[in-house]
Coordinates of N, CA and C in Angstrom, one line a residue:
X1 N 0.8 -1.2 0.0 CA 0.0 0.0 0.0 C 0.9 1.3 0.0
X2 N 2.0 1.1 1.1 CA 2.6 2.5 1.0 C 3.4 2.7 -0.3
X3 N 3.7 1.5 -0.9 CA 4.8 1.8 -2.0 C 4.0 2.4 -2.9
X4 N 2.7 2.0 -3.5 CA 2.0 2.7 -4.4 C 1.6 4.2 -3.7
X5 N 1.5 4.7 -2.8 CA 1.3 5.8 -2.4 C 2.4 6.5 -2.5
X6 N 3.7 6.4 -2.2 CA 5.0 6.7 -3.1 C 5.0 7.1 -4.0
X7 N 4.3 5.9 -4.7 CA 4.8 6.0 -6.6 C 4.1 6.9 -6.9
X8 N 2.9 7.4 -6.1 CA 1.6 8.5 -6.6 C 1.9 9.4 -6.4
X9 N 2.5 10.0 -5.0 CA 3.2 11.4 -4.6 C 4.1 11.8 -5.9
X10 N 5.0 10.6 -6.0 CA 6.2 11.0 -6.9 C 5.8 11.6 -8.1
X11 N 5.5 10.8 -8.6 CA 4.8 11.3 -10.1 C 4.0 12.1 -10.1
X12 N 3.3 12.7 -9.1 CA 2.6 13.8 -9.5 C 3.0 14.8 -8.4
X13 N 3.5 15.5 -8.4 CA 4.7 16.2 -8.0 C 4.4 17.7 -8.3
X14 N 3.5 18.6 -6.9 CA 3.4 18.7 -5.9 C 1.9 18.0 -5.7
X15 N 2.4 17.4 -4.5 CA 1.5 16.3 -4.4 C 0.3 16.4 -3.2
X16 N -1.1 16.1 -3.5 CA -2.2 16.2 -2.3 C -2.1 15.2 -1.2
X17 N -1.3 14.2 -1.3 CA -0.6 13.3 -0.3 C 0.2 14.2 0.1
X18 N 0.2 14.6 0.9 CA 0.6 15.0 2.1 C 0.9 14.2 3.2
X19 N 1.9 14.3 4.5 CA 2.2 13.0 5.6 C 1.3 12.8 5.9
X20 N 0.4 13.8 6.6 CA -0.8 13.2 7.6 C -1.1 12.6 7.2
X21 N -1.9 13.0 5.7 CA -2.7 12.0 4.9 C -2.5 10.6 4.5
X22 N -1.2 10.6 4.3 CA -0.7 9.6 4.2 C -1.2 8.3 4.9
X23 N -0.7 8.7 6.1 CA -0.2 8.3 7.5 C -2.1 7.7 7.8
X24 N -2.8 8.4 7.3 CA -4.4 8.1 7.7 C -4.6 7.2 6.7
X25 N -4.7 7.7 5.5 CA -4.9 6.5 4.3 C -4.1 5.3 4.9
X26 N -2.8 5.0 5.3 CA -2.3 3.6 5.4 C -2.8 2.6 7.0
X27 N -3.5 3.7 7.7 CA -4.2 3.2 8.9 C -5.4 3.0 8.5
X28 N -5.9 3.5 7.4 CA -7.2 2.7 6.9 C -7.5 1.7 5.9
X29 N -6.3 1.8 5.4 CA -6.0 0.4 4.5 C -5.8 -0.9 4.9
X30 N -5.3 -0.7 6.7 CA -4.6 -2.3 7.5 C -5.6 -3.2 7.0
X31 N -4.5 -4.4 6.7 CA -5.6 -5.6 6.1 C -6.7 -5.7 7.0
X32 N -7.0 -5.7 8.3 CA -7.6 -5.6 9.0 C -9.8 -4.8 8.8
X33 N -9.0 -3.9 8.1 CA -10.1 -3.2 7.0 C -10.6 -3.9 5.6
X34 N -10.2 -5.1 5.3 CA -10.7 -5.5 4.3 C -11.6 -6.3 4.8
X35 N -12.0 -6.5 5.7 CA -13.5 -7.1 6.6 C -14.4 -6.2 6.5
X36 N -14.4 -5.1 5.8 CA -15.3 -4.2 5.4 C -15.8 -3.9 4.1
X37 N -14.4 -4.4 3.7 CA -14.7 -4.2 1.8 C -15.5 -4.7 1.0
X38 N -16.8 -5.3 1.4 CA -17.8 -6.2 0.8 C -18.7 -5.2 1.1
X39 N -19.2 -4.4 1.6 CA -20.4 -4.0 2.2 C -20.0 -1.7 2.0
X40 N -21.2 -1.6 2.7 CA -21.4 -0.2 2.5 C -20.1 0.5 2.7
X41 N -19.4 0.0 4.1 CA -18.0 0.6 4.7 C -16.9 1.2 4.0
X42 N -16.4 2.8 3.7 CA -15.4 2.7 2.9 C -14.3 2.0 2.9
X43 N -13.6 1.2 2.3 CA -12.1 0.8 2.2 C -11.0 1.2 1.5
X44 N -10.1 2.1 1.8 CA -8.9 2.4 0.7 C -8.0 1.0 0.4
X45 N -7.9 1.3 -0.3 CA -7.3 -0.1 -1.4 C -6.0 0.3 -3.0
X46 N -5.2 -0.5 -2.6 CA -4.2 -0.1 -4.1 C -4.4 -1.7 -5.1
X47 N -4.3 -1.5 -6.2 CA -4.2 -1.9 -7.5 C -2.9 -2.1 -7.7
X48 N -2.1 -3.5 -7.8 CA -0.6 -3.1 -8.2 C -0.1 -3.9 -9.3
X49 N 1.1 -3.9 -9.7 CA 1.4 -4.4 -11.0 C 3.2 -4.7 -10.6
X50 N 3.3 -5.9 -10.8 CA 4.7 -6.2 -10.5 C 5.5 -6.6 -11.8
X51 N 6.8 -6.4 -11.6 CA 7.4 -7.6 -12.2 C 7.5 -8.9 -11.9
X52 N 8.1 -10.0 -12.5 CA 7.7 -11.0 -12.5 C 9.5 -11.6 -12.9
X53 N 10.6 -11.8 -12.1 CA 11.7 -11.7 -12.9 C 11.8 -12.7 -13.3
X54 N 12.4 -13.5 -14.4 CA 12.8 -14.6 -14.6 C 13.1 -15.7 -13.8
X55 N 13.2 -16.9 -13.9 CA 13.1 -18.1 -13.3 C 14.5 -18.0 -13.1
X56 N 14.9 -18.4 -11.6 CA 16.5 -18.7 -11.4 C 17.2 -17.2 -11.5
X57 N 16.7 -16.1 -11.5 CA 16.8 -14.5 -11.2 C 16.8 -14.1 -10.0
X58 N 17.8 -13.8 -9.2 CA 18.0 -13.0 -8.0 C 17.6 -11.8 -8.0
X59 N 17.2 -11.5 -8.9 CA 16.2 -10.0 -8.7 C 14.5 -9.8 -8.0
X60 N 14.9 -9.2 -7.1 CA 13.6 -9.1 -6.6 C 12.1 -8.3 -7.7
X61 N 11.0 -9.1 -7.7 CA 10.2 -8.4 -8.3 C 9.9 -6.9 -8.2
X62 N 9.4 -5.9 -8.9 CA 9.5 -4.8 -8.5 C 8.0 -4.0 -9.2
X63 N 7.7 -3.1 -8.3 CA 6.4 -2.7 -8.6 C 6.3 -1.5 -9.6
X64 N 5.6 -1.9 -10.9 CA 5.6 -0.8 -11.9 C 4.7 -0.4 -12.0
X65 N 3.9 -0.2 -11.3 CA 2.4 0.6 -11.6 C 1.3 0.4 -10.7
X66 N 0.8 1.3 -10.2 CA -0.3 0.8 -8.8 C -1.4 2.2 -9.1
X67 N -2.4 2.1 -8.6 CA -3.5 2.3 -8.1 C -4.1 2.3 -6.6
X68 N -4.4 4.0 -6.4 CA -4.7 4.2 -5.4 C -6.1 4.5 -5.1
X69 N -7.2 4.2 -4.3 CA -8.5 4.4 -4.3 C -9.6 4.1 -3.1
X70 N -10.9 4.0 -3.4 CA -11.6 3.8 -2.0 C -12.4 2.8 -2.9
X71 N -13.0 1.8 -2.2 CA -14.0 0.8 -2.2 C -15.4 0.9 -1.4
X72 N -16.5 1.2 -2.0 CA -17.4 1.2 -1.0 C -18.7 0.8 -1.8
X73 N -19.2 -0.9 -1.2 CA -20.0 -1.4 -2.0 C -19.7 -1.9 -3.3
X74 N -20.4 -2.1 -4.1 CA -19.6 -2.7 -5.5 C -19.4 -1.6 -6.4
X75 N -18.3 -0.3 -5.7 CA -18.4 0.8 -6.5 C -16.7 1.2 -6.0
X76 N -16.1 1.3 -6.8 CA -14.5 1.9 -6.6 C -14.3 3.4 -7.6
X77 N -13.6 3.8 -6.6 CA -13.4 5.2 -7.0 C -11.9 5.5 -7.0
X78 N -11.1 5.6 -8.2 CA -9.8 5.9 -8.0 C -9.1 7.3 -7.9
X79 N -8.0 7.2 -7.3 CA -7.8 8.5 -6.1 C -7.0 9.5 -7.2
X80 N -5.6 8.1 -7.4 CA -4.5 8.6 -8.4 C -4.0 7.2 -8.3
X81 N -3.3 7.4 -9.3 CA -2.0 6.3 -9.9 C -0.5 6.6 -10.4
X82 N 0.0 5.6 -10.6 CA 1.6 6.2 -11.0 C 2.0 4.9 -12.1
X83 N 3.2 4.9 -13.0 CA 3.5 3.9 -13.6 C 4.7 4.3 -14.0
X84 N 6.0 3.1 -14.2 CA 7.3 3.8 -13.8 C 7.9 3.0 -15.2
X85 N 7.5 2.2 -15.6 CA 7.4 1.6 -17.4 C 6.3 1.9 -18.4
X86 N 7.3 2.1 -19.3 CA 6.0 2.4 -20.4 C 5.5 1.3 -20.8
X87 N 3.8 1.8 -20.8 CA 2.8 0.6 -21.2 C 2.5 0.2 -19.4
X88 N 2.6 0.2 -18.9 CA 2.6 -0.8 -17.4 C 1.5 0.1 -16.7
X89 N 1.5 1.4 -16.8 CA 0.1 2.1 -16.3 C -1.2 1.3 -17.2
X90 N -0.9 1.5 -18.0 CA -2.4 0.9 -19.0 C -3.0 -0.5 -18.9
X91 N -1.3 -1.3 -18.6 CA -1.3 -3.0 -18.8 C -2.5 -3.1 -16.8
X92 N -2.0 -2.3 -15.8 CA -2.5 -2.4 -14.6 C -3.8 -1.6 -14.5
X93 N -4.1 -0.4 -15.7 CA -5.8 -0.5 -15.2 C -6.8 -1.4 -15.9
X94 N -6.1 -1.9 -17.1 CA -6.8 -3.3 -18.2 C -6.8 -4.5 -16.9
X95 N -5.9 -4.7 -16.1 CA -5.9 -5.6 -15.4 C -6.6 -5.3 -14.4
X96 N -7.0 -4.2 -13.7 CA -7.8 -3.8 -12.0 C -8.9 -3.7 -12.9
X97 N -9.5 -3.4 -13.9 CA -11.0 -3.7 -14.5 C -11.3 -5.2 -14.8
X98 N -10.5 -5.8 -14.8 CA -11.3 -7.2 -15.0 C -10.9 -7.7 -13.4
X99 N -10.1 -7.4 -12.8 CA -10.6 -7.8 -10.9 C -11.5 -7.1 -10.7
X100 N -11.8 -6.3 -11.1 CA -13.3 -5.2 -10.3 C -14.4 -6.0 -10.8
X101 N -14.6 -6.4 -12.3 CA -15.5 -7.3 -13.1 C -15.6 -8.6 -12.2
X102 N -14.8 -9.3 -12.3 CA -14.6 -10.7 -11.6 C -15.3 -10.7 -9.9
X103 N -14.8 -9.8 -9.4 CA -15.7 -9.2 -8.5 C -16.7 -8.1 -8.1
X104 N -17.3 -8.4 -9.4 CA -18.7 -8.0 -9.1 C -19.0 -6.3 -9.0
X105 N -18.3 -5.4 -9.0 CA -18.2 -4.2 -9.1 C -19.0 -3.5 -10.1
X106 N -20.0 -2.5 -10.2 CA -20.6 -2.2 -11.3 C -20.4 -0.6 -11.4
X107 N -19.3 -0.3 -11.0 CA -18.6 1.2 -10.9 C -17.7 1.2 -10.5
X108 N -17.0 1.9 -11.8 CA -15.5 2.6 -11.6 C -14.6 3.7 -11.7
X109 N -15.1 4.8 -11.0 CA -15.0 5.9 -11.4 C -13.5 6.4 -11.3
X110 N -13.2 6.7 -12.6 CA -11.6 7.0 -13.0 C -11.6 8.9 -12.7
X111 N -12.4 9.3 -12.0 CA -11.9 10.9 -11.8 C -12.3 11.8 -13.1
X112 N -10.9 12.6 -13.4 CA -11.3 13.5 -14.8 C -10.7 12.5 -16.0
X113 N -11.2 13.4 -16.6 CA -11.2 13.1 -18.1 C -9.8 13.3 -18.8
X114 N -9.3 11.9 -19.1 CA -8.2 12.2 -19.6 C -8.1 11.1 -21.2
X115 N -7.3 11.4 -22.4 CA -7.4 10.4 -23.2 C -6.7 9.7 -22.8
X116 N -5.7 8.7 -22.0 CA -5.7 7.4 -21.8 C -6.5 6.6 -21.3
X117 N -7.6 7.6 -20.7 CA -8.9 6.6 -19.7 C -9.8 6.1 -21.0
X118 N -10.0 7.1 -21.7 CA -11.1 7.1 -23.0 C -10.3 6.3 -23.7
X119 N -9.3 5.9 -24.1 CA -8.8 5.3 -24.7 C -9.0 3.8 -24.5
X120 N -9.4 3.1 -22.7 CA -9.1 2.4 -22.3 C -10.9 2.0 -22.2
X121 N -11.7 2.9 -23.1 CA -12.9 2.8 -22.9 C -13.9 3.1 -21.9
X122 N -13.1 4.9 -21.2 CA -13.9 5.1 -19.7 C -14.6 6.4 -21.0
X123 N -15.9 6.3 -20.2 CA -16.8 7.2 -20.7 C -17.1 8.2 -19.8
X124 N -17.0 9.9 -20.0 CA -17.9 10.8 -19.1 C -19.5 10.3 -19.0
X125 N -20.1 10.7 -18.1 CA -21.1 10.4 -17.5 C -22.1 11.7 -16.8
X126 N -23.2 12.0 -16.7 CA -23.7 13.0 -16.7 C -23.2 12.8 -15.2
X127 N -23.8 13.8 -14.6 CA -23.2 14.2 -12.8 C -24.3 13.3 -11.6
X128 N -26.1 13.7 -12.9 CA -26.9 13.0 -11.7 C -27.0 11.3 -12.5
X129 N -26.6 11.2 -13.4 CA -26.2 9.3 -13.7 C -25.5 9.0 -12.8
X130 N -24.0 9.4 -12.7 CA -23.6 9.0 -11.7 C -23.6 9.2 -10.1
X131 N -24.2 9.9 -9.8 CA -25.0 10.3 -8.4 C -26.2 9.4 -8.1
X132 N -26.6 8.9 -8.9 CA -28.0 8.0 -8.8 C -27.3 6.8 -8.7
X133 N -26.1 6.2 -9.9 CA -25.4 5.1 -9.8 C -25.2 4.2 -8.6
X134 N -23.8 5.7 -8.1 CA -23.2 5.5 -7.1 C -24.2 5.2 -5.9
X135 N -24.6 5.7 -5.3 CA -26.1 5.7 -4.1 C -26.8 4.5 -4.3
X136 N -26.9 3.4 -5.4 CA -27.6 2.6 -5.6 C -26.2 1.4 -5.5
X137 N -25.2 1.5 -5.6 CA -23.8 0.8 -5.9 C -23.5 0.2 -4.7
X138 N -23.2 1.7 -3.4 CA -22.4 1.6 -3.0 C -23.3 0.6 -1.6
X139 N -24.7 0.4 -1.7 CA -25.2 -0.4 -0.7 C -24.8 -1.9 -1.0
X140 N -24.7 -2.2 -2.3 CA -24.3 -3.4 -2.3 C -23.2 -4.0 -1.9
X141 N -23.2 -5.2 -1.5 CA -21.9 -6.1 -1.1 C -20.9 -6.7 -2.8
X142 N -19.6 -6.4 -2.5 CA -18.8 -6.8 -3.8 C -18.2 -8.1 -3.4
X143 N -17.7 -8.5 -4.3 CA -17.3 -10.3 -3.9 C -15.5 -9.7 -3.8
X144 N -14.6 -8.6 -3.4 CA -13.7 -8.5 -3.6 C -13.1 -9.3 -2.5
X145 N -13.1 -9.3 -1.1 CA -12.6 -10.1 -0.3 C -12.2 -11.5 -0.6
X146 N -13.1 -11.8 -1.3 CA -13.1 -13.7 -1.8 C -12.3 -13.4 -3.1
X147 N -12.4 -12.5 -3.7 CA -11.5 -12.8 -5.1 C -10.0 -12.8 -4.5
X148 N -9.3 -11.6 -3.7 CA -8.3 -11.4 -3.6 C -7.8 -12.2 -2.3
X149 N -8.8 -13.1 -1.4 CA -8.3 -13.9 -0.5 C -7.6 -12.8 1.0
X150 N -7.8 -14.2 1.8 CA -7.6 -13.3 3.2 C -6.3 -11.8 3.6
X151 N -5.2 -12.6 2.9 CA -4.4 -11.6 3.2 C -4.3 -10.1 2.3
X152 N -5.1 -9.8 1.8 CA -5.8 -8.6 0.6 C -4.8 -9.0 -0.7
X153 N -4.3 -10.1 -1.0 CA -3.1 -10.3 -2.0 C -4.1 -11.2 -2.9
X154 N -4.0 -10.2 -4.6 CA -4.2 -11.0 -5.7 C -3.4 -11.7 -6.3
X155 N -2.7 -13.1 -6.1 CA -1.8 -13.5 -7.1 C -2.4 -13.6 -8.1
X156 N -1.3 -14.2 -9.5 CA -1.9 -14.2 -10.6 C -2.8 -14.9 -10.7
X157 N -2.6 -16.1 -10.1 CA -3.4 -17.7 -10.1 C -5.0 -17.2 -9.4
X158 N -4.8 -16.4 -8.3 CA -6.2 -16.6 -7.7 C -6.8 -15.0 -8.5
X159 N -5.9 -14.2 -9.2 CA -6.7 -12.7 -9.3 C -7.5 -12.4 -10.8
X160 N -6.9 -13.0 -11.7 CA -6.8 -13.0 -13.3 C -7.5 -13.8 -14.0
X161 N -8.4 -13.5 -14.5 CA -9.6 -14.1 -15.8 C -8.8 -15.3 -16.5
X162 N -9.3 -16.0 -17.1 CA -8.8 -16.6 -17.8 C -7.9 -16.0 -18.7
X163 N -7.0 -16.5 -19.7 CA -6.7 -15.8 -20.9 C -6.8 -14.7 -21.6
X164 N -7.8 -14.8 -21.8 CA -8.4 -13.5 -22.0 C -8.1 -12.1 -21.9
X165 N -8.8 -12.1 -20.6 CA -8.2 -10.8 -20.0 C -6.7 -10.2 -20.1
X166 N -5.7 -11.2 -20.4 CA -4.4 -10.7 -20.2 C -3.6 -10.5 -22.1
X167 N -4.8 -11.0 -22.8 CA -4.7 -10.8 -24.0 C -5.1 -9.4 -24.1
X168 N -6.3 -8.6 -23.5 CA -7.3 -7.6 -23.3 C -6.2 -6.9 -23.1
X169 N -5.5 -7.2 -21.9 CA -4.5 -5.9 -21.3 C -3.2 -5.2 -22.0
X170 N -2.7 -6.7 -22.7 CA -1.3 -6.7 -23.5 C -2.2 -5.5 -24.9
X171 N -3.5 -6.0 -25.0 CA -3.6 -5.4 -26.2 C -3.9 -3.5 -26.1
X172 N -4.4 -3.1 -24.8 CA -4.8 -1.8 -24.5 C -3.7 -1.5 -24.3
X173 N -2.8 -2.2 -23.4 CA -1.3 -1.2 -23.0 C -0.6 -0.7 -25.0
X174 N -1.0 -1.8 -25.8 CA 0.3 -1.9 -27.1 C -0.8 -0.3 -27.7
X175 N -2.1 0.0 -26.9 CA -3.0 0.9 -28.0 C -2.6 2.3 -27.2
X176 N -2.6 2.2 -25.9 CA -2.2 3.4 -25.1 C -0.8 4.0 -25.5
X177 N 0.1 2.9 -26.1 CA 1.2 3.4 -26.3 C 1.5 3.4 -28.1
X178 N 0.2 3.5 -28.7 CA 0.2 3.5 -30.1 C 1.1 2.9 -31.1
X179 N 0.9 1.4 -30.7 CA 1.8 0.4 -31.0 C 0.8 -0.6 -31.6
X180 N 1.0 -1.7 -32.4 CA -0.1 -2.7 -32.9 C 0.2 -3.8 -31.8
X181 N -1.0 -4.5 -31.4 CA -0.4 -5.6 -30.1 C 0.2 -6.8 -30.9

């Protein structure tokens, strides 16, 4: 959690993370709080995207792109993000929409309007659509606890669609970075 709050301050630079804030967001994130994340109760939550080093590689995996946000009901709201390889921001929100899908989420509100989001297929939305949405969303319970398992960790094995999806993501990162997949 804190590393992706790092990677968010960094990159966006001067940053609305501030210490306190900080320091509050990561006391409300303790896995301890994911006993809440099914239901009305806010939960802050990060999205992350690792490396994966080669087999028989002494390098430690390393995190290239995360997502920062709140969970409340089957409705996620993202705060900010960061990505520290190109393509790896795009490949990690193609990937946190099909864990939101998978569990059951039927709102995902990416903030403002930017063309990587629209590119990735986020649409503006009138103010009272999504005001009606949300209020109707956020009572429901999301299956996210059971997707990502007790310790709040999605491995690949327990987090990721079939096939599919990672075909989905390889192909939006190659579009975000105007490349053919």
């Amino acid at each position: 959690f804190e590393a992706v709050v790092d990677g968010c301050a960094a990159q966006h630079r001067p940053s609305w993370l501030f210490p306190p804030l900080r320091a509050a967001l990561s006391a409300l994130s303790a896995p301890s709080s994911l006993r809440g994340v099914g239901g009305a109760t806010p939960c802050f939550v990060t999205f992350e995207l690792w490396t994966r080093p080669p087999d028989g590689c002494t390098e430690p995996a390393q995190l290239v792109a995360g997502d920062l946000g709140c969970v409340v009901g089957r409705s996620y709201t993202s705060f900010s993000g960061f990505h520290t390889a190109s393509g790896s921001g795009s490949v990690q929100l193609a990937l946190t929409g099909a864990l939101l899908q998978r569990a059951g989420f039927g709102w995902w509100d990416l903030g403002q309007e930017h063309g990587y989001k629209s590119g990735l297929g986020a649409a503006a939305v009138p103010r009272s659509q999504f005001l009606r949405t949300f209020r109707r969303l956020r009572a429901e319970r999301n299956r996210l606890a059971e997707v990502v398992g007790p310790g709040g960790d999605a491995s690949e094995a327990s987090a990721l669609p079939p096939r599919a999806a990672s075909a989905e993501a390889a192909a939006a990162a190659a579009a975000a970075d105007g490349k053919a997949p």
